[in-house]
């Protein structure tokens, strides 16, 4: 693994009190690490009780079944992680092609209640080193209720004909805004960027280059990092998780040509491939209702279904704002999980057929791993509550040890790619997620048919 240091954009438009923040950070990091180390020592001391519990389970059929299932799941996850690791080690970003080779590109930025953030996004795109004569930049205000349109007009005044801005008559949703953008686009490649995201100067050319070199490439996912990770605890913790999810997991998926989701923050699509599925994408329904979430995963699925590859470009960085408060965070996760459930169903309808000429084993393994999380959601939650009630000390100590082991994988990966100090936030995040967000997947399963963006409100005062 090669170290890839880079300078991150600064979220200069967000302001938070910094008094005592460093002390608070140290306390939280040390507390999480000491808690896990203490749990490891406690598990060692409690071995006789663990053995006694194991013998009790071996004496009844339910206990034996639980051990068999747990062992099988553990073996599958270890094998899956090893499989992903091998793919990751083989992954290489595709190098940027020359200006002459770059295709005509249309960048579409839908915006809703973003205020100044949309201006910062458009500024970063306009200042990209992509040839100006080959880039069409479009931004669409989806009926915002704040000053988003004024900031878009300010950007238009600065960049003139390089930027086209449009305003929806009323809020219709991100999918409608993108649909309008796709139909206005004149480029051979469409790039979608969220209106709270900042790209690096070389991001666009790095993102688009795979289309030139691989005729089977139908879509490319960008590398999403957290922009506001210096502002609050939640973004700081999620920064490590995002890095692991993109730079490790999606790198591996890319080797299979099967990245499962092109993120809304930054993605690129071949024009012909989008237009071929655009009617189905726009009129997609789930359980009789029009789909108004998960437009990115849905588009990815429809491109994979056509037999095209979906790749990941690690060198195409985008820095995006994420929720800083718990309520906004769980709403975002609920939306993501509902989309995953819906699109797992959609992918299952073609993944086990002849949807591509190349090997289909890899995409099927990725899909099975996605389904595994869904299948164990309810049994896992029930078992957790049962063990907390019956064996609280044994459960909590072993849970913290398990979190310590998994988090250390992320810490090692982030340290090799970036730096040690930031990587340590994987420890408190694993505890935070396990004990405060464990309910997300079960709830999303039960409410998968519900509509609504959930987080499309006016921005919080910064």
PDB file of C-alpha atoms in Angstrom, residues 51-302:
ATOM      1  CA  UNK A  51     -16.321 -21.729  28.824  1.00  0.00           C
ATOM      2  CA  UNK A  52     -19.222 -22.422  31.169  1.00  0.00           C
ATOM      3  CA  UNK A  53     -21.605 -20.538  28.876  1.00  0.00           C
ATOM      4  CA  UNK A  54     -20.226 -22.433  25.885  1.00  0.00           C
ATOM      5  CA  UNK A  55     -20.873 -25.783  27.603  1.00  0.00           C
ATOM      6  CA  UNK A  56     -24.444 -24.723  28.430  1.00  0.00           C
ATOM      7  CA  UNK A  57     -25.075 -23.974  24.762  1.00  0.00           C
ATOM      8  CA  UNK A  58     -23.583 -27.285  23.684  1.00  0.00           C
ATOM      9  CA  UNK A  59     -26.101 -29.115  25.844  1.00  0.00           C
ATOM     10  CA  UNK A  60     -29.161 -27.974  23.892  1.00  0.00           C
ATOM     11  CA  UNK A  61     -30.135 -27.901  20.234  1.00  0.00           C
ATOM     12  CA  UNK A  62     -30.741 -24.138  20.159  1.00  0.00           C
ATOM     13  CA  UNK A  63     -27.291 -23.474  21.544  1.00  0.00           C
ATOM     14  CA  UNK A  64     -25.641 -25.785  19.026  1.00  0.00           C
ATOM     15  CA  UNK A  65     -27.571 -24.141  16.178  1.00  0.00           C
ATOM     16  CA  UNK A  66     -26.450 -20.705  17.378  1.00  0.00           C
ATOM     17  CA  UNK A  67     -22.806 -21.771  17.520  1.00  0.00           C
ATOM     18  CA  UNK A  68     -22.961 -23.320  14.045  1.00  0.00           C
ATOM     19  CA  UNK A  69     -24.604 -20.255  12.511  1.00  0.00           C
ATOM     20  CA  UNK A  70     -22.251 -17.836  14.277  1.00  0.00           C
ATOM     21  CA  UNK A  71     -19.213 -19.846  13.189  1.00  0.00           C
ATOM     22  CA  UNK A  72     -20.431 -20.023   9.593  1.00  0.00           C
ATOM     23  CA  UNK A  73     -21.037 -16.261   9.508  1.00  0.00           C
ATOM     24  CA  UNK A  74     -17.607 -15.583  10.980  1.00  0.00           C
ATOM     25  CA  UNK A  75     -15.914 -17.822   8.423  1.00  0.00           C
ATOM     26  CA  UNK A  76     -17.820 -16.151   5.575  1.00  0.00           C
ATOM     27  CA  UNK A  77     -16.900 -12.648   6.760  1.00  0.00           C
ATOM     28  CA  UNK A  78     -13.228 -13.555   7.187  1.00  0.00           C
ATOM     29  CA  UNK A  79     -13.120 -15.144   3.731  1.00  0.00           C
ATOM     30  CA  UNK A  80     -14.972 -12.174   2.244  1.00  0.00           C
ATOM     31  CA  UNK A  81     -12.546  -9.726   3.860  1.00  0.00           C
ATOM     32  CA  UNK A  82      -9.618 -11.750   2.500  1.00  0.00           C
ATOM     33  CA  UNK A  83     -11.204 -11.718  -0.959  1.00  0.00           C
ATOM     34  CA  UNK A  84     -11.667  -7.940  -0.798  1.00  0.00           C
ATOM     35  CA  UNK A  85      -8.063  -7.518   0.389  1.00  0.00           C
ATOM     36  CA  UNK A  86      -6.690  -9.447  -2.593  1.00  0.00           C
ATOM     37  CA  UNK A  87      -8.768  -7.348  -4.981  1.00  0.00           C
ATOM     38  CA  UNK A  88      -7.708  -4.138  -3.240  1.00  0.00           C
ATOM     39  CA  UNK A  89      -4.015  -4.985  -3.538  1.00  0.00           C
ATOM     40  CA  UNK A  90      -4.493  -5.468  -7.291  1.00  0.00           C
ATOM     41  CA  UNK A  91      -6.328  -2.168  -7.754  1.00  0.00           C
ATOM     42  CA  UNK A  92      -4.701   0.794  -9.515  1.00  0.00           C
ATOM     43  CA  UNK A  93      -6.277   4.135 -10.398  1.00  0.00           C
ATOM     44  CA  UNK A  94      -6.451   4.869 -14.120  1.00  0.00           C
ATOM     45  CA  UNK A  95      -4.110   7.727 -14.983  1.00  0.00           C
ATOM     46  CA  UNK A  96      -5.463  10.903 -16.500  1.00  0.00           C
ATOM     47  CA  UNK A  97      -5.410  11.157 -20.289  1.00  0.00           C
ATOM     48  CA  UNK A  98      -4.225  14.204 -22.239  1.00  0.00           C
ATOM     49  CA  UNK A  99      -6.389  17.275 -22.881  1.00  0.00           C
ATOM     50  CA  UNK A 100      -6.806  16.187 -26.495  1.00  0.00           C
ATOM     51  CA  UNK A 101      -8.214  12.803 -25.450  1.00  0.00           C
ATOM     52  CA  UNK A 102     -10.628  14.113 -22.824  1.00  0.00           C
ATOM     53  CA  UNK A 103     -14.266  13.902 -23.977  1.00  0.00           C
ATOM     54  CA  UNK A 104     -16.901  16.616 -23.939  1.00  0.00           C
ATOM     55  CA  UNK A 105     -18.195  16.625 -20.387  1.00  0.00           C
ATOM     56  CA  UNK A 106     -21.370  17.997 -18.789  1.00  0.00           C
ATOM     57  CA  UNK A 107     -21.256  18.603 -15.041  1.00  0.00           C
ATOM     58  CA  UNK A 108     -24.680  18.752 -13.362  1.00  0.00           C
ATOM     59  CA  UNK A 109     -25.123  20.241  -9.878  1.00  0.00           C
ATOM     60  CA  UNK A 110     -28.648  19.956  -8.423  1.00  0.00           C
ATOM     61  CA  UNK A 111     -29.159  22.198  -5.394  1.00  0.00           C
ATOM     62  CA  UNK A 112     -31.772  22.528  -2.675  1.00  0.00           C
ATOM     63  CA  UNK A 113     -31.461  24.803   0.372  1.00  0.00           C
ATOM     64  CA  UNK A 114     -27.660  24.882   0.196  1.00  0.00           C
ATOM     65  CA  UNK A 115     -27.049  28.626   0.469  1.00  0.00           C
ATOM     66  CA  UNK A 116     -23.420  29.614   0.015  1.00  0.00           C
ATOM     67  CA  UNK A 117     -22.300  25.997  -0.270  1.00  0.00           C
ATOM     68  CA  UNK A 118     -23.566  25.777  -3.849  1.00  0.00           C
ATOM     69  CA  UNK A 119     -21.370  28.752  -4.761  1.00  0.00           C
ATOM     70  CA  UNK A 120     -18.325  27.039  -3.241  1.00  0.00           C
ATOM     71  CA  UNK A 121     -19.148  23.870  -5.176  1.00  0.00           C
ATOM     72  CA  UNK A 122     -19.514  25.696  -8.491  1.00  0.00           C
ATOM     73  CA  UNK A 123     -16.322  27.655  -7.816  1.00  0.00           C
ATOM     74  CA  UNK A 124     -14.307  24.464  -7.305  1.00  0.00           C
ATOM     75  CA  UNK A 125     -15.713  23.019 -10.544  1.00  0.00           C
ATOM     76  CA  UNK A 126     -15.122  26.171 -12.590  1.00  0.00           C
ATOM     77  CA  UNK A 127     -11.540  26.300 -11.364  1.00  0.00           C
ATOM     78  CA  UNK A 128     -10.829  22.676 -12.359  1.00  0.00           C
ATOM     79  CA  UNK A 129      -8.020  22.043 -14.835  1.00  0.00           C
ATOM     80  CA  UNK A 130     -10.474  20.389 -17.242  1.00  0.00           C
ATOM     81  CA  UNK A 131     -10.338  22.202 -20.614  1.00  0.00           C
ATOM     82  CA  UNK A 132     -12.994  24.940 -20.477  1.00  0.00           C
ATOM     83  CA  UNK A 133     -14.018  24.367 -24.087  1.00  0.00           C
ATOM     84  CA  UNK A 134     -14.769  20.726 -23.287  1.00  0.00           C
ATOM     85  CA  UNK A 135     -16.842  21.301 -20.134  1.00  0.00           C
ATOM     86  CA  UNK A 136     -20.483  22.338 -19.833  1.00  0.00           C
ATOM     87  CA  UNK A 137     -21.424  23.315 -16.271  1.00  0.00           C
ATOM     88  CA  UNK A 138     -25.113  23.224 -15.304  1.00  0.00           C
ATOM     89  CA  UNK A 139     -26.677  23.956 -11.923  1.00  0.00           C
ATOM     90  CA  UNK A 140     -30.371  23.510 -11.139  1.00  0.00           C
ATOM     91  CA  UNK A 141     -32.117  25.045  -8.143  1.00  0.00           C
ATOM     92  CA  UNK A 142     -34.774  22.553  -7.070  1.00  0.00           C
ATOM     93  CA  UNK A 143     -37.205  25.091  -5.625  1.00  0.00           C
ATOM     94  CA  UNK A 144     -35.045  26.165  -2.677  1.00  0.00           C
ATOM     95  CA  UNK A 145     -36.600  28.184   0.138  1.00  0.00           C
ATOM     96  CA  UNK A 146     -33.397  29.976   1.134  1.00  0.00           C
ATOM     97  CA  UNK A 147     -30.881  32.128  -0.782  1.00  0.00           C
ATOM     98  CA  UNK A 148     -29.504  29.265  -2.916  1.00  0.00           C
ATOM     99  CA  UNK A 149     -30.705  30.918  -6.149  1.00  0.00           C
ATOM    100  CA  UNK A 150     -28.954  34.192  -5.239  1.00  0.00           C
ATOM    101  CA  UNK A 151     -25.662  32.350  -4.725  1.00  0.00           C
ATOM    102  CA  UNK A 152     -26.127  30.593  -8.073  1.00  0.00           C
ATOM    103  CA  UNK A 153     -26.703  33.977  -9.708  1.00  0.00           C
ATOM    104  CA  UNK A 154     -23.527  35.264  -8.085  1.00  0.00           C
ATOM    105  CA  UNK A 155     -21.628  32.315  -9.587  1.00  0.00           C
ATOM    106  CA  UNK A 156     -23.243  33.009 -12.969  1.00  0.00           C
ATOM    107  CA  UNK A 157     -22.136  36.652 -12.791  1.00  0.00           C
ATOM    108  CA  UNK A 158     -18.540  35.548 -12.178  1.00  0.00           C
ATOM    109  CA  UNK A 159     -18.251  32.789 -14.776  1.00  0.00           C
ATOM    110  CA  UNK A 160     -20.704  33.974 -17.396  1.00  0.00           C
ATOM    111  CA  UNK A 161     -21.281  31.604 -20.287  1.00  0.00           C
ATOM    112  CA  UNK A 162     -19.241  28.878 -18.603  1.00  0.00           C
ATOM    113  CA  UNK A 163     -22.167  28.297 -16.230  1.00  0.00           C
ATOM    114  CA  UNK A 164     -25.823  27.629 -16.999  1.00  0.00           C
ATOM    115  CA  UNK A 165     -28.309  27.993 -14.148  1.00  0.00           C
ATOM    116  CA  UNK A 166     -31.951  26.917 -14.064  1.00  0.00           C
ATOM    117  CA  UNK A 167     -34.702  27.074 -11.475  1.00  0.00           C
ATOM    118  CA  UNK A 168     -37.400  24.455 -10.952  1.00  0.00           C
ATOM    119  CA  UNK A 169     -40.902  25.948 -10.464  1.00  0.00           C
ATOM    120  CA  UNK A 170     -41.145  24.133  -7.128  1.00  0.00           C
ATOM    121  CA  UNK A 171     -39.315  21.451  -5.186  1.00  0.00           C
ATOM    122  CA  UNK A 172     -39.653  18.163  -7.102  1.00  0.00           C
ATOM    123  CA  UNK A 173     -36.739  16.164  -5.745  1.00  0.00           C
ATOM    124  CA  UNK A 174     -33.164  15.463  -6.757  1.00  0.00           C
ATOM    125  CA  UNK A 175     -34.109  12.869  -9.370  1.00  0.00           C
ATOM    126  CA  UNK A 176     -36.223  15.415 -11.265  1.00  0.00           C
ATOM    127  CA  UNK A 177     -33.432  17.990 -11.130  1.00  0.00           C
ATOM    128  CA  UNK A 178     -30.921  15.484 -12.494  1.00  0.00           C
ATOM    129  CA  UNK A 179     -33.365  14.400 -15.177  1.00  0.00           C
ATOM    130  CA  UNK A 180     -33.660  17.974 -16.371  1.00  0.00           C
ATOM    131  CA  UNK A 181     -29.885  18.274 -16.331  1.00  0.00           C
ATOM    132  CA  UNK A 182     -29.426  15.081 -18.346  1.00  0.00           C
ATOM    133  CA  UNK A 183     -31.805  16.371 -21.011  1.00  0.00           C
ATOM    134  CA  UNK A 184     -30.028  19.739 -21.183  1.00  0.00           C
ATOM    135  CA  UNK A 185     -26.587  18.131 -21.378  1.00  0.00           C
ATOM    136  CA  UNK A 186     -24.541  18.198 -24.574  1.00  0.00           C
ATOM    137  CA  UNK A 187     -21.493  16.258 -23.331  1.00  0.00           C
ATOM    138  CA  UNK A 188     -20.552  12.658 -24.099  1.00  0.00           C
ATOM    139  CA  UNK A 189     -20.005  12.073 -20.364  1.00  0.00           C
ATOM    140  CA  UNK A 190     -22.310  13.266 -17.591  1.00  0.00           C
ATOM    141  CA  UNK A 191     -20.826  14.142 -14.199  1.00  0.00           C
ATOM    142  CA  UNK A 192     -23.100  14.662 -11.187  1.00  0.00           C
ATOM    143  CA  UNK A 193     -21.882  16.578  -8.134  1.00  0.00           C
ATOM    144  CA  UNK A 194     -23.782  17.325  -4.928  1.00  0.00           C
ATOM    145  CA  UNK A 195     -24.158  21.014  -4.131  1.00  0.00           C
ATOM    146  CA  UNK A 196     -22.335  20.714  -0.794  1.00  0.00           C
ATOM    147  CA  UNK A 197     -19.214  19.122  -2.261  1.00  0.00           C
ATOM    148  CA  UNK A 198     -15.804  20.502  -3.226  1.00  0.00           C
ATOM    149  CA  UNK A 199     -13.601  18.896  -5.890  1.00  0.00           C
ATOM    150  CA  UNK A 200      -9.841  19.109  -6.336  1.00  0.00           C
ATOM    151  CA  UNK A 201      -8.406  20.712  -9.464  1.00  0.00           C
ATOM    152  CA  UNK A 202      -7.600  17.384 -11.140  1.00  0.00           C
ATOM    153  CA  UNK A 203     -10.740  15.541  -9.984  1.00  0.00           C
ATOM    154  CA  UNK A 204     -12.814  15.887 -13.154  1.00  0.00           C
ATOM    155  CA  UNK A 205     -10.096  14.778 -15.566  1.00  0.00           C
ATOM    156  CA  UNK A 206      -9.206  11.831 -13.326  1.00  0.00           C
ATOM    157  CA  UNK A 207     -12.872  10.864 -13.015  1.00  0.00           C
ATOM    158  CA  UNK A 208     -13.569  10.991 -16.756  1.00  0.00           C
ATOM    159  CA  UNK A 209     -10.388   9.346 -18.079  1.00  0.00           C
ATOM    160  CA  UNK A 210     -11.603   5.716 -17.678  1.00  0.00           C
ATOM    161  CA  UNK A 211     -14.282   6.302 -20.327  1.00  0.00           C
ATOM    162  CA  UNK A 212     -11.540   7.049 -22.869  1.00  0.00           C
ATOM    163  CA  UNK A 213      -9.466   3.972 -22.087  1.00  0.00           C
ATOM    164  CA  UNK A 214     -12.200   1.381 -21.389  1.00  0.00           C
ATOM    165  CA  UNK A 215     -15.104   1.078 -23.820  1.00  0.00           C
ATOM    166  CA  UNK A 216     -16.933  -1.201 -21.359  1.00  0.00           C
ATOM    167  CA  UNK A 217     -16.895   1.496 -18.684  1.00  0.00           C
ATOM    168  CA  UNK A 218     -20.431   2.772 -18.159  1.00  0.00           C
ATOM    169  CA  UNK A 219     -19.961   4.701 -14.911  1.00  0.00           C
ATOM    170  CA  UNK A 220     -17.244   5.856 -12.520  1.00  0.00           C
ATOM    171  CA  UNK A 221     -17.513   6.556  -8.780  1.00  0.00           C
ATOM    172  CA  UNK A 222     -15.483   9.333  -7.200  1.00  0.00           C
ATOM    173  CA  UNK A 223     -13.537   9.141  -3.947  1.00  0.00           C
ATOM    174  CA  UNK A 224     -15.658  10.785  -1.243  1.00  0.00           C
ATOM    175  CA  UNK A 225     -14.022  12.319   1.825  1.00  0.00           C
ATOM    176  CA  UNK A 226     -15.581  14.373   4.626  1.00  0.00           C
ATOM    177  CA  UNK A 227     -15.256  18.142   4.186  1.00  0.00           C
ATOM    178  CA  UNK A 228     -16.420  19.284   7.626  1.00  0.00           C
ATOM    179  CA  UNK A 229     -14.399  16.735   9.605  1.00  0.00           C
ATOM    180  CA  UNK A 230     -12.773  19.494  11.681  1.00  0.00           C
ATOM    181  CA  UNK A 231     -16.064  21.000  12.786  1.00  0.00           C
ATOM    182  CA  UNK A 232     -17.760  18.371  14.934  1.00  0.00           C
ATOM    183  CA  UNK A 233     -17.382  14.940  16.491  1.00  0.00           C
ATOM    184  CA  UNK A 234     -19.599  12.984  14.108  1.00  0.00           C
ATOM    185  CA  UNK A 235     -17.877  14.112  10.872  1.00  0.00           C
ATOM    186  CA  UNK A 236     -14.491  13.531  12.498  1.00  0.00           C
ATOM    187  CA  UNK A 237     -15.404   9.928  13.278  1.00  0.00           C
ATOM    188  CA  UNK A 238     -17.063   9.295   9.923  1.00  0.00           C
ATOM    189  CA  UNK A 239     -14.040  10.522   7.974  1.00  0.00           C
ATOM    190  CA  UNK A 240     -12.181   7.279   8.702  1.00  0.00           C
ATOM    191  CA  UNK A 241     -15.246   5.164   7.893  1.00  0.00           C
ATOM    192  CA  UNK A 242     -15.760   6.964   4.572  1.00  0.00           C
ATOM    193  CA  UNK A 243     -12.120   6.484   3.638  1.00  0.00           C
ATOM    194  CA  UNK A 244     -12.263   2.771   4.396  1.00  0.00           C
ATOM    195  CA  UNK A 245     -15.548   2.373   2.502  1.00  0.00           C
ATOM    196  CA  UNK A 246     -14.268   4.093  -0.619  1.00  0.00           C
ATOM    197  CA  UNK A 247     -10.520   3.548  -0.784  1.00  0.00           C
ATOM    198  CA  UNK A 248     -10.654  -0.072   0.384  1.00  0.00           C
ATOM    199  CA  UNK A 249     -14.111  -1.514  -0.376  1.00  0.00           C
ATOM    200  CA  UNK A 250     -14.811   0.321  -3.644  1.00  0.00           C
ATOM    201  CA  UNK A 251     -11.261  -0.215  -4.868  1.00  0.00           C
ATOM    202  CA  UNK A 252     -11.902  -3.943  -4.552  1.00  0.00           C
ATOM    203  CA  UNK A 253     -15.316  -3.688  -6.201  1.00  0.00           C
ATOM    204  CA  UNK A 254     -13.737  -1.757  -9.057  1.00  0.00           C
ATOM    205  CA  UNK A 255     -11.428  -4.681  -9.862  1.00  0.00           C
ATOM    206  CA  UNK A 256     -14.609  -6.657 -10.522  1.00  0.00           C
ATOM    207  CA  UNK A 257     -16.057  -3.835 -12.626  1.00  0.00           C
ATOM    208  CA  UNK A 258     -18.933  -3.836 -10.154  1.00  0.00           C
ATOM    209  CA  UNK A 259     -18.905  -0.844  -7.834  1.00  0.00           C
ATOM    210  CA  UNK A 260     -22.378  -1.156  -6.335  1.00  0.00           C
ATOM    211  CA  UNK A 261     -23.108   2.547  -5.924  1.00  0.00           C
ATOM    212  CA  UNK A 262     -21.854   5.646  -7.693  1.00  0.00           C
ATOM    213  CA  UNK A 263     -22.163   8.284  -4.941  1.00  0.00           C
ATOM    214  CA  UNK A 264     -24.302  11.348  -5.398  1.00  0.00           C
ATOM    215  CA  UNK A 265     -21.412  13.502  -4.186  1.00  0.00           C
ATOM    216  CA  UNK A 266     -19.389  12.659  -7.330  1.00  0.00           C
ATOM    217  CA  UNK A 267     -20.093  10.252 -10.167  1.00  0.00           C
ATOM    218  CA  UNK A 268     -19.660  10.108 -13.946  1.00  0.00           C
ATOM    219  CA  UNK A 269     -21.755   8.289 -16.549  1.00  0.00           C
ATOM    220  CA  UNK A 270     -21.431   7.550 -20.242  1.00  0.00           C
ATOM    221  CA  UNK A 271     -24.174   9.504 -22.027  1.00  0.00           C
ATOM    222  CA  UNK A 272     -25.495   6.664 -24.203  1.00  0.00           C
ATOM    223  CA  UNK A 273     -25.748   4.341 -21.214  1.00  0.00           C
ATOM    224  CA  UNK A 274     -27.724   6.883 -19.180  1.00  0.00           C
ATOM    225  CA  UNK A 275     -30.106   7.699 -22.013  1.00  0.00           C
ATOM    226  CA  UNK A 276     -30.789   3.987 -22.546  1.00  0.00           C
ATOM    227  CA  UNK A 277     -32.164   3.579 -19.027  1.00  0.00           C
ATOM    228  CA  UNK A 278     -33.360   7.122 -18.314  1.00  0.00           C
ATOM    229  CA  UNK A 279     -37.124   6.442 -18.733  1.00  0.00           C
ATOM    230  CA  UNK A 280     -36.985   3.425 -16.397  1.00  0.00           C
ATOM    231  CA  UNK A 281     -34.869   5.366 -13.895  1.00  0.00           C
ATOM    232  CA  UNK A 282     -37.189   8.354 -13.914  1.00  0.00           C
ATOM    233  CA  UNK A 283     -40.347   6.240 -13.542  1.00  0.00           C
ATOM    234  CA  UNK A 284     -38.937   3.748 -11.040  1.00  0.00           C
ATOM    235  CA  UNK A 285     -41.358   2.559  -8.378  1.00  0.00           C
ATOM    236  CA  UNK A 286     -41.174   0.415  -5.252  1.00  0.00           C
ATOM    237  CA  UNK A 287     -44.268  -1.342  -3.917  1.00  0.00           C
ATOM    238  CA  UNK A 288     -46.467   0.808  -6.118  1.00  0.00           C
ATOM    239  CA  UNK A 289     -44.954   4.136  -5.086  1.00  0.00           C
ATOM    240  CA  UNK A 290     -42.717   6.424  -7.117  1.00  0.00           C
ATOM    241  CA  UNK A 291     -39.101   6.247  -5.895  1.00  0.00           C
ATOM    242  CA  UNK A 292     -37.743   9.566  -4.669  1.00  0.00           C
ATOM    243  CA  UNK A 293     -34.593   8.283  -2.921  1.00  0.00           C
ATOM    244  CA  UNK A 294     -31.593   6.189  -3.910  1.00  0.00           C
ATOM    245  CA  UNK A 295     -31.245   7.677  -7.389  1.00  0.00           C
ATOM    246  CA  UNK A 296     -27.485   6.991  -7.372  1.00  0.00           C
ATOM    247  CA  UNK A 297     -27.712   3.290  -6.492  1.00  0.00           C
ATOM    248  CA  UNK A 298     -30.650   2.879  -8.903  1.00  0.00           C
ATOM    249  CA  UNK A 299     -28.683   4.380 -11.798  1.00  0.00           C
ATOM    250  CA  UNK A 300     -25.711   2.147 -10.936  1.00  0.00           C
ATOM    251  CA  UNK A 301     -27.909  -0.946 -10.965  1.00  0.00           C
ATOM    252  CA  UNK A 302     -29.405  -0.089 -14.333  1.00  0.00           C
TER     253      UNK A 302
END
